PDB file of C-alpha atoms in Angstrom:
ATOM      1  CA  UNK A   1     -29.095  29.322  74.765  1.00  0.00           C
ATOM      2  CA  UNK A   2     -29.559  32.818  73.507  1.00  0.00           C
ATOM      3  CA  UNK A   3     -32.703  34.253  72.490  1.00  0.00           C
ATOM      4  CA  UNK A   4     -32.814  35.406  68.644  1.00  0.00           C
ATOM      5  CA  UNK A   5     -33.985  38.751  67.796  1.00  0.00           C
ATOM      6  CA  UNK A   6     -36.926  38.440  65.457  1.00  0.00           C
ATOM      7  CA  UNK A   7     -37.246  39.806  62.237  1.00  0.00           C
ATOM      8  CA  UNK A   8     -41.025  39.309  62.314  1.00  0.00           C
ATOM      9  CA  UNK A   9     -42.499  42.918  62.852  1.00  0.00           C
ATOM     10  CA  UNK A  10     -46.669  41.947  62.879  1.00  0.00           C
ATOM     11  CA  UNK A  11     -48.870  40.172  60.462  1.00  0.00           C
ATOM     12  CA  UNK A  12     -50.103  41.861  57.880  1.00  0.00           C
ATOM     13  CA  UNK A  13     -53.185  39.854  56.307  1.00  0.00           C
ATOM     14  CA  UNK A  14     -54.560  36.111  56.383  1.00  0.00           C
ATOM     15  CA  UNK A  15     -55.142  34.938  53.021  1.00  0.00           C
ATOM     16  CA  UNK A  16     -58.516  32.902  52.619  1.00  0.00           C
ATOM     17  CA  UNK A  17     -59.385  31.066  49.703  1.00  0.00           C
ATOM     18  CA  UNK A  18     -62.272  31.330  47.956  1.00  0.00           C
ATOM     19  CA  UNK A  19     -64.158  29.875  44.714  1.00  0.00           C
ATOM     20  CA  UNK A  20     -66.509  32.700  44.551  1.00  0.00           C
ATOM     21  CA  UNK A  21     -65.268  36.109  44.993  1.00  0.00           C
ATOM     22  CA  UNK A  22     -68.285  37.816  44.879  1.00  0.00           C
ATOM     23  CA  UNK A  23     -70.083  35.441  46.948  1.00  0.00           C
ATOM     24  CA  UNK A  24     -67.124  35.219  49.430  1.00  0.00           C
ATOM     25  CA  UNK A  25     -67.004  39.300  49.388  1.00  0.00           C
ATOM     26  CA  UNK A  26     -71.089  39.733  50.180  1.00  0.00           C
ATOM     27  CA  UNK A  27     -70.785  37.028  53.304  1.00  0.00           C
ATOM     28  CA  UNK A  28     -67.500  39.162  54.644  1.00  0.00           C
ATOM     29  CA  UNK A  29     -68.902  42.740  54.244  1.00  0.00           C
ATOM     30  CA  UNK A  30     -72.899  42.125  54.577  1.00  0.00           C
ATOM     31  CA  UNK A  31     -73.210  39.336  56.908  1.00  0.00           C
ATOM     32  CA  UNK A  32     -70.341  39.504  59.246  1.00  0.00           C
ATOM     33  CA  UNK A  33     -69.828  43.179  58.017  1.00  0.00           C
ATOM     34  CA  UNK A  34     -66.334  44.179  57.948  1.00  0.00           C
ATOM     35  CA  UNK A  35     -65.323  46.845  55.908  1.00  0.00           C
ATOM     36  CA  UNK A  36     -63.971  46.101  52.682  1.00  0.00           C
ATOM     37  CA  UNK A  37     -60.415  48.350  52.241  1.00  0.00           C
ATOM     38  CA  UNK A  38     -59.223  47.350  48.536  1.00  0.00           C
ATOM     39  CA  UNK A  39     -59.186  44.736  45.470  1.00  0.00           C
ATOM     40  CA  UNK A  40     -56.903  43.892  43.522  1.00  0.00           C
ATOM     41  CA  UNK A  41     -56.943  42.961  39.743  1.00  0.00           C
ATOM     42  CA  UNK A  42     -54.235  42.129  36.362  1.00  0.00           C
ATOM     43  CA  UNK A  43     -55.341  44.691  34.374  1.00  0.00           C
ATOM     44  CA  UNK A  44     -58.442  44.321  32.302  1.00  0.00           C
ATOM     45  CA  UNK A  45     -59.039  41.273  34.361  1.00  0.00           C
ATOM     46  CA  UNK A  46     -62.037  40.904  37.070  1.00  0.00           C
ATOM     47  CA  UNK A  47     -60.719  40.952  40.316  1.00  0.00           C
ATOM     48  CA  UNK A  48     -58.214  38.654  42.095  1.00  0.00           C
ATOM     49  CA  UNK A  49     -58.250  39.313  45.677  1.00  0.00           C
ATOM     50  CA  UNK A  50     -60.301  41.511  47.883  1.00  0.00           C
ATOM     51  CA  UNK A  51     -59.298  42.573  51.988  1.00  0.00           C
ATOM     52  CA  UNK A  52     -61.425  43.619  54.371  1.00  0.00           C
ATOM     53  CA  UNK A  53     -60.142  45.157  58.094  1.00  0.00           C
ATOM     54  CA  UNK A  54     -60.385  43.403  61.266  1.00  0.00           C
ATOM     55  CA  UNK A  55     -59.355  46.123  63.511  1.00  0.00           C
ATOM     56  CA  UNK A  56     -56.181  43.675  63.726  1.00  0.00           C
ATOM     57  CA  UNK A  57     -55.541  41.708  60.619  1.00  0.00           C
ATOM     58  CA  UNK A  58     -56.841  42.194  57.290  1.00  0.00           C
ATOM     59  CA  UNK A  59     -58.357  39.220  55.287  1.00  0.00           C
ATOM     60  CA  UNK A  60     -57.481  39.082  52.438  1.00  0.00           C
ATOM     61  CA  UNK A  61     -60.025  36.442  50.097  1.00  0.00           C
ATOM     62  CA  UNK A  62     -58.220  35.372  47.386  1.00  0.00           C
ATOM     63  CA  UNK A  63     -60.086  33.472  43.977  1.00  0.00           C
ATOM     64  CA  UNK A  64     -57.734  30.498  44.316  1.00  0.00           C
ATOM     65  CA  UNK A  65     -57.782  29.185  41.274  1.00  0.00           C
ATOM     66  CA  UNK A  66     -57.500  32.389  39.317  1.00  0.00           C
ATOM     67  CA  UNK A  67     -54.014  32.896  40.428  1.00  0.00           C
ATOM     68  CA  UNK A  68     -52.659  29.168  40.345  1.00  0.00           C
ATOM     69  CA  UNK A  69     -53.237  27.892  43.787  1.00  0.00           C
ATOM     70  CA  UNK A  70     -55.822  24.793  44.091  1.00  0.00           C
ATOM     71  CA  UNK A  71     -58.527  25.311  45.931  1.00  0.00           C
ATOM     72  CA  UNK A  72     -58.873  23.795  49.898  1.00  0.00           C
ATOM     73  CA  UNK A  73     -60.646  25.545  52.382  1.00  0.00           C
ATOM     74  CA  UNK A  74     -59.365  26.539  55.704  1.00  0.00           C
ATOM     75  CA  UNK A  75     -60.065  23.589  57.982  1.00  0.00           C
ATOM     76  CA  UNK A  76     -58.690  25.024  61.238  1.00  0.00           C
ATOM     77  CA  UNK A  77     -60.303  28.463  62.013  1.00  0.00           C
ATOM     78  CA  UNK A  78     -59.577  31.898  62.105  1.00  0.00           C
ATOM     79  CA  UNK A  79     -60.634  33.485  65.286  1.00  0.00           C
ATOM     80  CA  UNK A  80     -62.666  36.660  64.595  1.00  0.00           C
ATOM     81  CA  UNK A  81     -62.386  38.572  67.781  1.00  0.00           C
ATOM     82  CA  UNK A  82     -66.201  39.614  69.083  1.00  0.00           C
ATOM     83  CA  UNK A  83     -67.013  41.604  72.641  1.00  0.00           C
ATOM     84  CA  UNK A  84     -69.785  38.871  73.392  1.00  0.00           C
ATOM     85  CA  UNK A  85     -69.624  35.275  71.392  1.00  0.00           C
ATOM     86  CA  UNK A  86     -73.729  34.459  72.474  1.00  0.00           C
ATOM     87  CA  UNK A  87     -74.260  38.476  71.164  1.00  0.00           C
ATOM     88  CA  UNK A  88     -72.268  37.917  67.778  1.00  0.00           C
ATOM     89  CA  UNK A  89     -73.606  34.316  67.517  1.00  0.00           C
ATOM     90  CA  UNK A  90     -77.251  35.555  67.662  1.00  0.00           C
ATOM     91  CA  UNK A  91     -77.061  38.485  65.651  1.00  0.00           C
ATOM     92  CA  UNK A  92     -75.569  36.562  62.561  1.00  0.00           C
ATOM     93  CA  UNK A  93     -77.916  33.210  63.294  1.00  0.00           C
ATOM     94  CA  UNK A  94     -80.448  36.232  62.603  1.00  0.00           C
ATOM     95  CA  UNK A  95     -78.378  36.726  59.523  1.00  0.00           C
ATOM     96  CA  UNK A  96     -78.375  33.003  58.374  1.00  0.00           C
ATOM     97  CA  UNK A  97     -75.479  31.930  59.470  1.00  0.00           C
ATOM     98  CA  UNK A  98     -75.561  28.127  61.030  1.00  0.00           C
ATOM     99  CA  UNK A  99     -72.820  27.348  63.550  1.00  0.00           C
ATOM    100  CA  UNK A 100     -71.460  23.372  64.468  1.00  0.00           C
ATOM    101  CA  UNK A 101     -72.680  23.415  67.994  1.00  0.00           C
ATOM    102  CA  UNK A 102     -72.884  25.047  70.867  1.00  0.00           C
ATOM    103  CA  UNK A 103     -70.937  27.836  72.635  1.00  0.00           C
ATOM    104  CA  UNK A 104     -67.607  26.521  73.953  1.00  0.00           C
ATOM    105  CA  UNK A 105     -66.066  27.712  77.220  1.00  0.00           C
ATOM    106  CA  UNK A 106     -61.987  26.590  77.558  1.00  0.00           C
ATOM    107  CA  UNK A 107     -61.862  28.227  80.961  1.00  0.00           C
ATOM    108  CA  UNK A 108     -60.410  31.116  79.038  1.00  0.00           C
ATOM    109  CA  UNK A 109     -62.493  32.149  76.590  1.00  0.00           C
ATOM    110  CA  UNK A 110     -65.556  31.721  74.252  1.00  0.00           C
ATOM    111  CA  UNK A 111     -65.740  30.381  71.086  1.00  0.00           C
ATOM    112  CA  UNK A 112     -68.135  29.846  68.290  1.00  0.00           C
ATOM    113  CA  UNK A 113     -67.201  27.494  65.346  1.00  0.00           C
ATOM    114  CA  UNK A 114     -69.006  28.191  61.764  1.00  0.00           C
ATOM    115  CA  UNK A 115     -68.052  28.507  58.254  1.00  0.00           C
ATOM    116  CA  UNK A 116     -68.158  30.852  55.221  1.00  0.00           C
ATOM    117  CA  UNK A 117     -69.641  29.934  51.845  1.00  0.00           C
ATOM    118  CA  UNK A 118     -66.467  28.180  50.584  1.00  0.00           C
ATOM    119  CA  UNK A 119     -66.020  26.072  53.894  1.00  0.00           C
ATOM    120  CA  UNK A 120     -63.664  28.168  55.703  1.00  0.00           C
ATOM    121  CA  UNK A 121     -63.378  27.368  59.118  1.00  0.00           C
ATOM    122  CA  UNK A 122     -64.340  30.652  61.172  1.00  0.00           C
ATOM    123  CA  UNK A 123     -64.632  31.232  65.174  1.00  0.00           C
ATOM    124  CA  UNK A 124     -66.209  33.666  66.869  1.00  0.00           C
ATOM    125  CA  UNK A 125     -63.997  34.249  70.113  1.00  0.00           C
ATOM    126  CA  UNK A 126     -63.868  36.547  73.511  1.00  0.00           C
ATOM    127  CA  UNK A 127     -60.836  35.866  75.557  1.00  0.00           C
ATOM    128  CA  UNK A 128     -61.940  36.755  79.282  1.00  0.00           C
ATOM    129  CA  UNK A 129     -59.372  35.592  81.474  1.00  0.00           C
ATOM    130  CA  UNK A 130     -55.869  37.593  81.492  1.00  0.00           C
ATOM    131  CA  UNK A 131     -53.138  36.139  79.717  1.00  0.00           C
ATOM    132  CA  UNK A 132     -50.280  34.484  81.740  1.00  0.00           C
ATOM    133  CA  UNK A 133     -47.218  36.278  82.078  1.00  0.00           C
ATOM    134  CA  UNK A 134     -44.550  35.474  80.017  1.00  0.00           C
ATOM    135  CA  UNK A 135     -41.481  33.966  81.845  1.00  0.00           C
TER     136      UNK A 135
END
């Protein structure tokens, strides 16, 4: 069986709800501080959606209910890429941040599990084994 040519070029942005914008915006850029790139608004309207960059993937925090969709946090997480998961874990327990447990080691990477202010599911994560080749 043939292999079909994907039209999929990248990802552009994960969309993560929120019922708090502004709340949801101060966690993303002041205590995990990425760097907020745009909002978005109707006109005369306060603001939908705001993104923030990765490096990778923008995140896009959307107010839910403001634009029809119920709210439901993420339950499975979103894997925020870090150099060193104790490092990042530290600095943002500094920050107030409480994580569910401890570190976790899959024999390929590190991983952190805690959530934002709406109860999205967020991982801190350091791959540091190579990836296998693909057959």
């Amino acid at each position: 069986m043939g292999r079909t040519t994907s039209i999929v070029t990248g990802v552009d942005f994960v969309s993560i709800p929120t019922r708090d914008l502004t709340a949801a915006a101060d966690f993303y850029e002041n205590v995990l501080g990425l760097e907020r790139s745009s909002a978005w608004q109707r006109p005369g309207e306060e603001p939908l959606g705001i993104e923030f960059e990765t490096g990778t993937v923008t995140i896009a925090l959307i107010a839910a209910e403001q634009v029809g969709i119920p709210f439901q946090p993420h339950e499975v997480p979103i894997a925020l890429q870090v150099d060193d998961v104790a490092v990042a874990r530290a600095e943002l327990e500094a920050r107030g941040v409480q994580f569910k447990g401890e570190i976790v080691d899959s024999g390929v990477c590190h991983q952190a599990l805690f959530e934002d202010p709406d109860g999205n599911s967020l991982d801190l994560h350091h791959r540091y084994a190579p990836r296998a080749a693909r057959a």
